[in-house]
Tab-separated table of C-alpha atoms in Angstrom:
chain	number	residue	atom	x	y	z
A	1	MET	CA	-76.605	128.324	-62.405
A	2	ASN	CA	-74.339	131.351	-62.640
A	3	ASP	CA	-76.086	134.651	-63.220
A	4	PHE	CA	-75.381	138.367	-63.464
A	5	ASN	CA	-77.676	141.040	-62.045
A	6	VAL	CA	-76.071	143.885	-63.979
A	7	CYS	CA	-74.176	144.141	-67.241
A	8	PRO	CA	-70.408	144.328	-66.613
A	9	MET	CA	-70.061	146.825	-69.512
A	10	CYS	CA	-72.880	149.369	-69.025
A	11	GLN	CA	-74.250	148.394	-65.571
A	12	SER	CA	-77.775	148.007	-66.997
A	13	LYS	CA	-80.090	145.510	-65.336
A	14	ALA	CA	-81.275	144.433	-68.799
A	15	ILE	CA	-78.877	141.481	-68.904
A	16	ARG	CA	-80.339	138.022	-69.386
A	17	ASN	CA	-79.135	134.470	-69.559
A	18	VAL	CA	-79.736	132.451	-72.718
A	19	ALA	CA	-79.564	128.642	-72.626
A	20	ASP	CA	-77.496	128.579	-69.399
A	21	ARG	CA	-74.289	129.483	-71.226
A	22	LYS	CA	-74.603	132.963	-72.682
A	23	TRP	CA	-75.501	136.377	-71.289
A	24	ILE	CA	-76.839	139.201	-73.466
A	25	CYS	CA	-77.394	142.811	-72.455
A	26	ASP	CA	-80.377	144.311	-74.259
A	27	SER	CA	-79.133	147.831	-73.444
A	28	CYS	CA	-75.616	147.804	-74.926
A	29	GLY	CA	-75.444	144.542	-76.908
A	30	PHE	CA	-72.746	142.984	-74.691
A	31	ASP	CA	-72.655	139.195	-74.857
A	32	LEU	CA	-70.603	136.705	-72.894
A	33	TYR	CA	-70.280	132.973	-73.482
A	34	ASN	CA	-69.708	130.621	-70.578
A	35	ASN	CA	-67.511	128.147	-72.458
A	36	VAL	CA	-66.188	124.899	-71.076
A	37	ALA	CA	-62.801	125.105	-69.316
A	38	ALA	CA	-60.095	122.549	-70.086
A	39	ALA	CA	-58.427	120.591	-67.294
A	40	VAL	CA	-56.028	117.649	-67.049
A	41	GLY	CA	-55.482	114.776	-64.629
A	42	LEU	CA	-52.717	112.187	-64.338
A	43	ILE	CA	-52.852	108.529	-63.418
A	44	ILE	CA	-49.431	107.737	-61.982
A	45	ALA	CA	-48.738	104.179	-60.810
A	46	ASP	CA	-45.758	103.220	-58.650
A	47	ASP	CA	-43.693	100.012	-58.987
A	48	GLU	CA	-46.241	98.123	-56.846
A	49	GLY	CA	-49.152	99.190	-59.067
A	50	ARG	CA	-50.600	101.665	-56.573
A	51	ILE	CA	-52.038	104.951	-57.888
A	52	LEU	CA	-50.753	108.308	-56.648
A	53	PHE	CA	-53.464	110.562	-55.205
A	54	GLU	CA	-53.280	114.004	-53.694
A	55	ARG	CA	-55.237	115.016	-50.624
A	56	ARG	CA	-56.889	118.324	-51.617
A	57	ALA	CA	-55.895	121.311	-49.467
A	58	LYS	CA	-58.656	123.637	-50.659
A	59	GLU	CA	-62.193	123.787	-51.951
A	60	PRO	CA	-63.883	122.462	-53.847
A	61	ARG	CA	-63.956	119.116	-52.061
A	62	LYS	CA	-61.171	119.945	-49.609
A	63	GLY	CA	-59.781	116.854	-47.891
A	64	THR	CA	-60.795	114.400	-50.614
A	65	LEU	CA	-58.520	112.501	-52.970
A	66	ALA	CA	-57.696	113.737	-56.452
A	67	LEU	CA	-55.407	112.778	-59.265
A	68	PRO	CA	-52.579	115.267	-59.833
A	69	GLY	CA	-53.649	117.885	-62.382
A	70	GLY	CA	-55.477	121.126	-62.891
A	71	PHE	CA	-56.693	123.710	-65.362
A	72	VAL	CA	-55.021	124.255	-68.720
A	73	ASP	CA	-53.565	127.775	-68.930
A	74	PRO	CA	-54.214	130.100	-71.879
A	75	ASP	CA	-51.956	129.316	-74.869
A	76	GLU	CA	-50.999	125.957	-73.333
A	77	SER	CA	-51.673	122.472	-74.712
A	78	ALA	CA	-53.179	119.734	-72.559
A	79	GLU	CA	-49.845	117.917	-72.679
A	80	GLU	CA	-47.944	121.013	-71.522
A	81	ALA	CA	-50.458	121.419	-68.688
A	82	CYS	CA	-49.777	117.837	-67.561
A	83	PHE	CA	-46.057	118.488	-67.203
A	84	ARG	CA	-46.570	121.903	-65.541
A	85	GLU	CA	-49.282	120.763	-63.115
A	86	CYS	CA	-47.308	117.683	-62.032
A	87	LYS	CA	-44.211	119.835	-61.434
A	88	GLU	CA	-46.245	122.427	-59.478
A	89	GLU	CA	-48.324	120.023	-57.374
A	90	CYS	CA	-45.900	117.107	-56.938
A	91	GLY	CA	-42.486	118.691	-57.446
A	92	VAL	CA	-41.557	116.325	-60.269
A	93	VAL	CA	-41.774	116.442	-64.060
A	94	PRO	CA	-43.164	113.262	-65.641
A	95	ALA	CA	-40.807	111.235	-67.812
A	96	GLY	CA	-43.680	110.638	-70.210
A	97	ILE	CA	-47.448	110.811	-70.642
A	98	LYS	CA	-50.047	108.935	-72.684
A	99	TYR	CA	-53.626	110.099	-73.345
A	100	ILE	CA	-56.428	107.951	-71.865
A	101	ALA	CA	-59.789	109.729	-72.235
A	102	SER	CA	-61.818	112.833	-71.458
A	103	PHE	CA	-64.978	113.305	-69.426
A	104	PRO	CA	-67.155	116.307	-68.601
A	105	ASN	CA	-67.075	117.580	-65.044
A	106	THR	CA	-68.751	120.215	-62.892
A	107	TYR	CA	-66.445	122.281	-60.707
A	108	VAL	CA	-68.084	124.579	-58.161
A	109	TYR	CA	-65.744	127.182	-56.700
A	110	LYS	CA	-66.866	130.120	-54.517
A	111	ASN	CA	-70.486	129.635	-55.592
A	112	ILE	CA	-69.631	129.779	-59.297
A	113	THR	CA	-70.278	126.665	-61.372
A	114	TYR	CA	-67.678	125.858	-64.001
A	115	LYS	CA	-68.264	123.187	-66.604
A	116	THR	CA	-65.009	121.499	-67.566
A	117	CYS	CA	-63.691	118.984	-70.038
A	118	ASP	CA	-61.246	116.909	-67.997
A	119	MET	CA	-58.584	115.177	-70.110
A	120	PHE	CA	-56.739	112.317	-68.461
A	121	PHE	CA	-53.303	110.924	-69.146
A	122	GLU	CA	-51.259	108.050	-67.789
A	123	ALA	CA	-47.881	109.335	-66.619
A	124	THR	CA	-44.573	107.782	-65.649
A	125	LEU	CA	-42.223	109.492	-63.240
A	126	PRO	CA	-38.439	109.430	-63.558
A	127	GLN	CA	-36.350	107.049	-61.450
A	128	GLY	CA	-35.508	108.364	-57.990
A	129	TYR	CA	-38.243	111.000	-57.940
A	130	LYS	CA	-39.146	112.779	-54.695
A	131	LEU	CA	-42.651	114.136	-54.173
A	132	THR	CA	-43.033	117.670	-52.816
A	133	ALA	CA	-46.588	118.872	-52.069
A	134	GLN	CA	-47.531	122.317	-53.374
A	135	ALA	CA	-48.395	124.475	-50.352
A	136	GLY	CA	-52.020	125.566	-50.274
A	137	GLU	CA	-53.030	123.099	-52.990
A	138	VAL	CA	-51.959	119.672	-51.731
A	139	ASP	CA	-52.113	118.469	-48.107
A	140	GLY	CA	-50.221	115.287	-48.876
A	141	PHE	CA	-49.962	112.221	-51.054
A	142	GLU	CA	-51.443	108.749	-50.782
A	143	TYR	CA	-50.779	105.677	-52.854
A	144	CYS	CA	-53.859	103.472	-53.173
A	145	TYR	CA	-54.506	100.206	-54.921
A	146	VAL	CA	-57.138	100.493	-57.625
A	147	ARG	CA	-57.206	96.930	-58.944
A	148	ASN	CA	-60.955	96.473	-59.211
A	149	ALA	CA	-64.302	98.249	-59.033
A	150	GLY	CA	-64.580	97.521	-55.291
A	151	GLU	CA	-61.324	99.291	-54.445
A	152	LEU	CA	-62.309	102.168	-56.733
A	153	ALA	CA	-65.711	102.505	-55.021
A	154	GLU	CA	-64.028	102.843	-51.600
A	155	LEU	CA	-62.009	105.919	-52.621
A	156	ASP	CA	-63.277	109.318	-51.468
A	157	LEU	CA	-62.595	110.979	-54.813
A	158	ALA	CA	-63.124	114.691	-55.360
A	159	PHE	CA	-64.400	114.433	-58.926
A	160	ASP	CA	-66.600	111.982	-60.790
A	161	SER	CA	-64.573	112.449	-63.984
A	162	ALA	CA	-61.562	110.876	-62.228
A	163	ARG	CA	-63.683	107.931	-61.068
A	164	LYS	CA	-64.942	107.359	-64.631
A	165	THR	CA	-61.399	107.554	-65.980
A	166	LEU	CA	-60.044	105.124	-63.405
A	167	GLN	CA	-62.852	102.675	-64.253
A	168	LEU	CA	-62.015	102.974	-67.961
A	169	TRP	CA	-58.303	102.537	-67.148
A	170	LEU	CA	-59.115	99.382	-65.142
A	171	ASN	CA	-61.220	97.988	-67.990
A	172	LYS	CA	-58.415	98.618	-70.499
A	173	LYS	CA	-55.878	96.912	-68.211
A	174	LYS	CA	-58.193	93.905	-67.871
A	175	GLU	CA	-58.500	93.726	-71.672
A	176	GLY	CA	-54.713	94.015	-72.031
A	177	LYS	CA	-54.811	97.343	-73.848
């Protein structure tokens, strides 16, 4: 759990956490809500049906696989974040996106726990695209088959929300949706 020892407004030690998502200072009345952050992820399949994954270059979960994506910026829609994040991390703007689902996630970064709502989209890339890894964020790319639960279970994925989304995506493909 995240916690403050002093109020950021008046420096009083009379700050307390309420219900793990709000801090109140009894000295000055300051209150701060720890709201959920919005993030996006993209399932991008190549012509062979393999899924594009990034190898994470930094914490949390450095070295594991992740779907391209990231946090939604202020005053940005989830859809706009998909296009921006794909361009930043992969060097290519998707030709189109389609919403799949959202799942909660916990993202621990520098000993601070962030609760997120991860929204996932299926994306198509334009013909003749070339991937370029964002320095400091992406160590490289890997295409992996995710045709069944067994192949999904073998992936060293950074985030459980991506695993849940890929399972849902597989189920929908099996049902022909």
